[in-house]
Short mmCIF file of C-alpha atoms and ligand atoms in Angstrom, two decimals:
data_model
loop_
_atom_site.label_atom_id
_atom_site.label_comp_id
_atom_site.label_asym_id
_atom_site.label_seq_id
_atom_site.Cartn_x
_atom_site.Cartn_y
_atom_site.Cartn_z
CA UNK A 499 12.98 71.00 57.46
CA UNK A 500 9.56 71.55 58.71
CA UNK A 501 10.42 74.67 61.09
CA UNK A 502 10.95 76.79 57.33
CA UNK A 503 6.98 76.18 56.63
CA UNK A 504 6.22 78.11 60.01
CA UNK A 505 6.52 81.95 58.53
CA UNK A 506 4.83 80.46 54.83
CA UNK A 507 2.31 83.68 54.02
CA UNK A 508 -1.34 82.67 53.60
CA UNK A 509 -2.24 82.04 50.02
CA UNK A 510 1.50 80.42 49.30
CA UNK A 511 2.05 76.69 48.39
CA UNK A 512 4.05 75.00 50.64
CA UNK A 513 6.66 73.95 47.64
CA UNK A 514 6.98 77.65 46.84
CA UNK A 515 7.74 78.70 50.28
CA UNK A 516 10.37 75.43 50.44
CA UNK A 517 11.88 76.44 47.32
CA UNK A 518 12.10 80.19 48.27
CA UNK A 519 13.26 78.67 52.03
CA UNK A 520 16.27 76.79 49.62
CA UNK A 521 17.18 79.47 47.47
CA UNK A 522 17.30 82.06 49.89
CA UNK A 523 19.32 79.49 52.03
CA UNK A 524 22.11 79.00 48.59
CA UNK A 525 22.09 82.63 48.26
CA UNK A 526 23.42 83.19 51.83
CA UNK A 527 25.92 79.71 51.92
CA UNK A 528 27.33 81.39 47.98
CA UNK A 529 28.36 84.69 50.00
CA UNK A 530 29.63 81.94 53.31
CA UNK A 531 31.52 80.27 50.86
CA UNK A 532 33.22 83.43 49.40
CA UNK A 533 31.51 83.16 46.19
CA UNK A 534 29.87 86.30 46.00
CA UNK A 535 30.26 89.71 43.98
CA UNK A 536 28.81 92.45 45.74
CA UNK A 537 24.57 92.55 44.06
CA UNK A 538 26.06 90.98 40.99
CA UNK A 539 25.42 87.43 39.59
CA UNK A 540 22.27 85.60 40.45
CA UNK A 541 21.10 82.70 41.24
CA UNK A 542 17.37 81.61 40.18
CA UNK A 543 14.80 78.28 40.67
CA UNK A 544 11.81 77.29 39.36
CA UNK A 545 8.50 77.91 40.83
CA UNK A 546 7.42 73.72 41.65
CA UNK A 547 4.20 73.72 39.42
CA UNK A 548 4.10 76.89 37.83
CA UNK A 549 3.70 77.55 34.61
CA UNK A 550 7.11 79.36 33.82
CA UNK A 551 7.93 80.81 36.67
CA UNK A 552 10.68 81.07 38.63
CA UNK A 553 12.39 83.50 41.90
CA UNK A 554 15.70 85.41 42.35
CA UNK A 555 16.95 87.87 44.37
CA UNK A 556 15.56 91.47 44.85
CA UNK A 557 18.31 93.23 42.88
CA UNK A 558 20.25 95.46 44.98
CA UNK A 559 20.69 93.24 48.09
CA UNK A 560 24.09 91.61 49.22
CA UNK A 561 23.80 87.77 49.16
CA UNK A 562 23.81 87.45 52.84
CA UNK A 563 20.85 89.73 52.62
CA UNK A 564 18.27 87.64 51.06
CA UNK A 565 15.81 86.16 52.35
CA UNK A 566 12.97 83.86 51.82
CA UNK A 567 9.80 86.47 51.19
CA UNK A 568 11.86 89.12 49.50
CA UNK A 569 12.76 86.83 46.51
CA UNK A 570 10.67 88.31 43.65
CA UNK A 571 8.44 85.58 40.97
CA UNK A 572 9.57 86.48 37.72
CA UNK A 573 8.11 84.53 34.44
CA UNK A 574 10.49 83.53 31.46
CA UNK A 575 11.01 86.76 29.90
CA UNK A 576 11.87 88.12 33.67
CA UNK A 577 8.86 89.93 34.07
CA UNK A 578 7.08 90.32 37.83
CA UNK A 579 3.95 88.14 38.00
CA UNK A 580 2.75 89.56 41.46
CA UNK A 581 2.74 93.24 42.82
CA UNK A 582 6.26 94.11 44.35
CA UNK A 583 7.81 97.02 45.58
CA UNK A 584 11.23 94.89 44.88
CA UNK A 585 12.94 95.31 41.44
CA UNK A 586 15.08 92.73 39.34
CA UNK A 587 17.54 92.55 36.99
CA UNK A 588 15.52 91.16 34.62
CA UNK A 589 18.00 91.46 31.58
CA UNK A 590 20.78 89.67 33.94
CA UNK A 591 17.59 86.41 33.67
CA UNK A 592 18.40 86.54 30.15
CA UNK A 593 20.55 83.43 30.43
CA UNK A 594 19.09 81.61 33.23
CA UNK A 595 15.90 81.85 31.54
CA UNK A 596 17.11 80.15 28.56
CA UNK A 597 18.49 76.94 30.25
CA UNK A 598 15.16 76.65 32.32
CA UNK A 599 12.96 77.21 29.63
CA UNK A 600 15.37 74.85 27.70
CA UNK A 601 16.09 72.12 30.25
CA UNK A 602 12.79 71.19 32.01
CA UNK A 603 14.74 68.79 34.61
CA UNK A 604 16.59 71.65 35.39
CA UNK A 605 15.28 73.37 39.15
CA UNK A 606 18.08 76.32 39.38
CA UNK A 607 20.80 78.40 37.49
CA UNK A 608 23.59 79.00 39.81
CA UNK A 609 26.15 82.24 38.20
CA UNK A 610 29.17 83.13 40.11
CA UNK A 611 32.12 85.55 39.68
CA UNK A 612 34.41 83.76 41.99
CA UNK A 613 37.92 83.79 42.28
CA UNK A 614 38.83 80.27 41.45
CA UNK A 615 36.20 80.00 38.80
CA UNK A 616 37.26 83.01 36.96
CA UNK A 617 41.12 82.58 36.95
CA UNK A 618 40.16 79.00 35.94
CA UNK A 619 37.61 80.56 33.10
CA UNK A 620 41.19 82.42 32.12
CA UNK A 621 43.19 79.25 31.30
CA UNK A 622 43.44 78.49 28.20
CA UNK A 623 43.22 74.44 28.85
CA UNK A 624 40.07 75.31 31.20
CA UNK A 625 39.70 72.55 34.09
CA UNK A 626 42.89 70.32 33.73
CA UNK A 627 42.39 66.44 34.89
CA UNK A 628 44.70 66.92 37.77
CA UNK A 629 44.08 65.34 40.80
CA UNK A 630 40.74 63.25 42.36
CA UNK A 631 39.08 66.00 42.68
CA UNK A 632 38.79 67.64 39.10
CA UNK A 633 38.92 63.70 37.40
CA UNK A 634 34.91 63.16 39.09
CA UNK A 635 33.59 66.32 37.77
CA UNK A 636 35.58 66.85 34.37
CA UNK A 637 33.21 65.53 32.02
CA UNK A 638 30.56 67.32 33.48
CA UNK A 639 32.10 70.62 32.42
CA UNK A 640 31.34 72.60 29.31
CA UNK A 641 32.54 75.67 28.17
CA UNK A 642 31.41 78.60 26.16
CA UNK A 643 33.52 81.59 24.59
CA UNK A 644 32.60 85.20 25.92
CA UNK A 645 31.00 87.42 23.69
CA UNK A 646 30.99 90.70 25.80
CA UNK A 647 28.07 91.88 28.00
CA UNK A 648 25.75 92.78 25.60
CA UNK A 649 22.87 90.65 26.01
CA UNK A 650 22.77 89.27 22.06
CA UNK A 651 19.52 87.32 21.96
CA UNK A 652 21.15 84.70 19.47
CA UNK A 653 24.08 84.16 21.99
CA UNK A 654 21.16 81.87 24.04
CA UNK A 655 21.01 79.41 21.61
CA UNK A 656 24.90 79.00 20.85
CA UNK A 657 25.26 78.59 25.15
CA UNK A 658 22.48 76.34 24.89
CA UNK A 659 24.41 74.24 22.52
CA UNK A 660 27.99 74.43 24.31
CA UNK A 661 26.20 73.42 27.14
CA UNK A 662 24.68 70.21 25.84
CA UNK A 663 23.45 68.08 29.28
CA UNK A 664 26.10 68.90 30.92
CA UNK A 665 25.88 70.63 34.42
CA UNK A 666 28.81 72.89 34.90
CA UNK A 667 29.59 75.44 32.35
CA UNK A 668 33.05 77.47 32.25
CA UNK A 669 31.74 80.86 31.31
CA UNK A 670 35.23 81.58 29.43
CA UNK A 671 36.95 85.06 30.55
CA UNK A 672 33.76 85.45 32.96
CA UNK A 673 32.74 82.79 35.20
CA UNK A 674 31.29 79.73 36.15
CA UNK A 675 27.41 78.53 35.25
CA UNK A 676 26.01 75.76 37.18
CA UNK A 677 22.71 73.72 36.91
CA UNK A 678 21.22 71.18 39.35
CA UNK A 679 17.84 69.34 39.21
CA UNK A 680 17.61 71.06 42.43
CA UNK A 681 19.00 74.06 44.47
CA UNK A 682 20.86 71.44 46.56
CA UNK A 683 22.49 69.70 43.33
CA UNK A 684 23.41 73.23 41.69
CA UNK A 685 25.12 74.50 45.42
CA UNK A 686 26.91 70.87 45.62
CA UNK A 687 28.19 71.24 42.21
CA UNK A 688 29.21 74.78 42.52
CA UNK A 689 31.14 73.62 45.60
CA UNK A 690 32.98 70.41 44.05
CA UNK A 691 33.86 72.71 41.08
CA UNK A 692 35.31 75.73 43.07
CA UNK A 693 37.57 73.20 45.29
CA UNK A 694 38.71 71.79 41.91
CA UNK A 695 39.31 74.80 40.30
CA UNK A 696 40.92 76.17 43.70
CA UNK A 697 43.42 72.79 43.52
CA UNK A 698 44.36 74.09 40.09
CA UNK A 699 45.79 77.11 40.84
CA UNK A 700 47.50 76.44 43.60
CA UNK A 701 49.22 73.48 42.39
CA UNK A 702 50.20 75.97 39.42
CA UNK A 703 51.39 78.83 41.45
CA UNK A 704 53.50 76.28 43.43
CA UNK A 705 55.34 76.21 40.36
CA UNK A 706 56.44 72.63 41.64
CA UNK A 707 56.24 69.55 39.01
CA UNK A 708 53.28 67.51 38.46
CA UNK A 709 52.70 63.90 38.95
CA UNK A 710 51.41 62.16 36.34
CA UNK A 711 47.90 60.57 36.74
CA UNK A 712 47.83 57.13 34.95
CA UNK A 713 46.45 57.78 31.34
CA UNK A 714 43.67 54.83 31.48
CA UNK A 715 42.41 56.36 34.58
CA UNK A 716 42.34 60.17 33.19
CA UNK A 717 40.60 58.56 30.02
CA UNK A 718 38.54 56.79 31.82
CA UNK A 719 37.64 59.81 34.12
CA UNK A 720 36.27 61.54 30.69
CA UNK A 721 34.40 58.39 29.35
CA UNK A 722 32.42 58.10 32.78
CA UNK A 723 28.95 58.67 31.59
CA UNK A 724 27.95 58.44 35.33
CA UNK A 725 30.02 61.32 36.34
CA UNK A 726 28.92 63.44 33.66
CA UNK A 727 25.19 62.26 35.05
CA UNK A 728 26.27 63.21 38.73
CA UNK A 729 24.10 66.62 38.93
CA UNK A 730 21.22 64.69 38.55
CA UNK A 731 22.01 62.90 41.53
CA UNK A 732 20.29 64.99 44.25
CA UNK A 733 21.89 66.08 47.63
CA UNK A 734 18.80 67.05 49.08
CA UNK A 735 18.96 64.30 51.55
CA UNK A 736 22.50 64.25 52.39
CA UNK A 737 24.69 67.47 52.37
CA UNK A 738 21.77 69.80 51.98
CA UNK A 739 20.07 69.40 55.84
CA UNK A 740 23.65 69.56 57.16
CA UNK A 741 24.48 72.64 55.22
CA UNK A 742 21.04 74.49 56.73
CA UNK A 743 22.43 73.53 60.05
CA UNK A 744 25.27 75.38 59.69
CA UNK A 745 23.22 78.59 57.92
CA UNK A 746 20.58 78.11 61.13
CA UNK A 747 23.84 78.17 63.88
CA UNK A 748 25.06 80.88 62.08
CA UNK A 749 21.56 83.21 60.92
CA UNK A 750 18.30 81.67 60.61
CA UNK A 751 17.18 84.79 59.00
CA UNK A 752 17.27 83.32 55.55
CA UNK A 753 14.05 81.96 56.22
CA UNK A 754 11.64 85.14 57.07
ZN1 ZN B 122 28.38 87.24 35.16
#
């Protein structure tokens, strides 16, 4: 990945220009993927040694829109640390910021609005242990009631809990909330939950019967300690560089 260091500004570390190379890379593959919701939902990382700080998007611009230099540097409470003419939706960080500040292995917050993922949120038996698919991610996946859009302060620390060390996070009613120890592990996870969540319903709305799973291997799917473990096994090295091909066939622009 050594052509994304070529447009680094002077006076930038070369981890902060990868990481804002990444991120601006997951914004565009979200909105590829058909994940995205107009300028809402964000997704942020962590500055690589900073002290609290962290990027997201220039509020305002479609996902396909951002790119590398226009994400903004925002510390915990969301506030800009350098002069930009960009604005952010620094009450939307409200959230993120909490699971950073509250999970130090944790490189980005992922939030979508997505189809699958909210019709999913909707269910009232969340993620259901149907097929391959759902059985390596379901004990990964937490969930966490919606309490409107007001942004309670004290709401951070009852998420926080649902959440536990788990990596995916059913935002109930709302959406999906997904952490990786890097951008490449929170865009890998996002992707193995919306083709799970995507199986769901349209095994549902095929109204056809289901075939039952063996119970020792549905137990056993939700007693795998490794599986719940999985987001801290990190793509970077495998689907990640294959994923940038496809974003640098399609628009390199991510990277400016
Ligand atoms: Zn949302």
């Amino acid at each position: 990945m050594a052509s994304t260091v070529t447009a680094m500004p002077a006076r930038m570390s070369a981890e902060e220009w990868q990481t804002r190379c990444d991120l601006a890379a997951c914004y565009r593959l979200v909105d590829l993927f058909g994940w995205s919701d107009l300028i809402n939902t964000r997704i942020t990382a962590r500055v690589p040694d900073s002290d609290g700080h962290f990027l997201i998007n220039r509020y305002g611009l479609l996902f396909d829109e951002v790119t590398a230099s226009s994400l903004v540097k925002i510390d915990r409470e969301g506030n800009k640390v350098e002069p930009s003419d960009y604005e952010v939706n620094s009450g939307g960080f409200a959230i993120p910021s909490a699971v950073h500040m509250a999970r130090s292995e944790i490189a980005c917050v992922l939030h979508t609005h997505s189809i699958a993922g909210c019709a999913v949120s909707m269910q009232q038996d969340g993620l259901l242990p149907l097929n391959q698919h759902a059985l390596q991610i379901i004990a990964d996946v937490a969930y966490h009631d919606y309490e409107g859009t007001g942004r309670n302060p004290e709401e951070r620390a009852r998420l926080l809990a649902d959440f536990g060390d788990r990596h995916i996070m059913v935002l109930r009613n709302h959406g999906l909330l997904i952490v990786g120890t890097s951008i490449a592990a929170a865009f890998v996870a996002t992707y193995r939950m919306e083709r799970a969540c995507a199986m769901q319903l349209a095994f549902r709305q095929s109204g056809a019967e289901f075939h039952p799973i063996n119970d020792d291997v549905v137990r056993a799917a939700y007693d795998n300690v490794r599986s719940r473990l999985a987001g801290r096994n990190d793509p970077t090295r495998s689907e990640w560089p294959a994923l940038l091909r496809k974003l640098d066939r399609i628009d390199p622009s991510y990277k400016e």
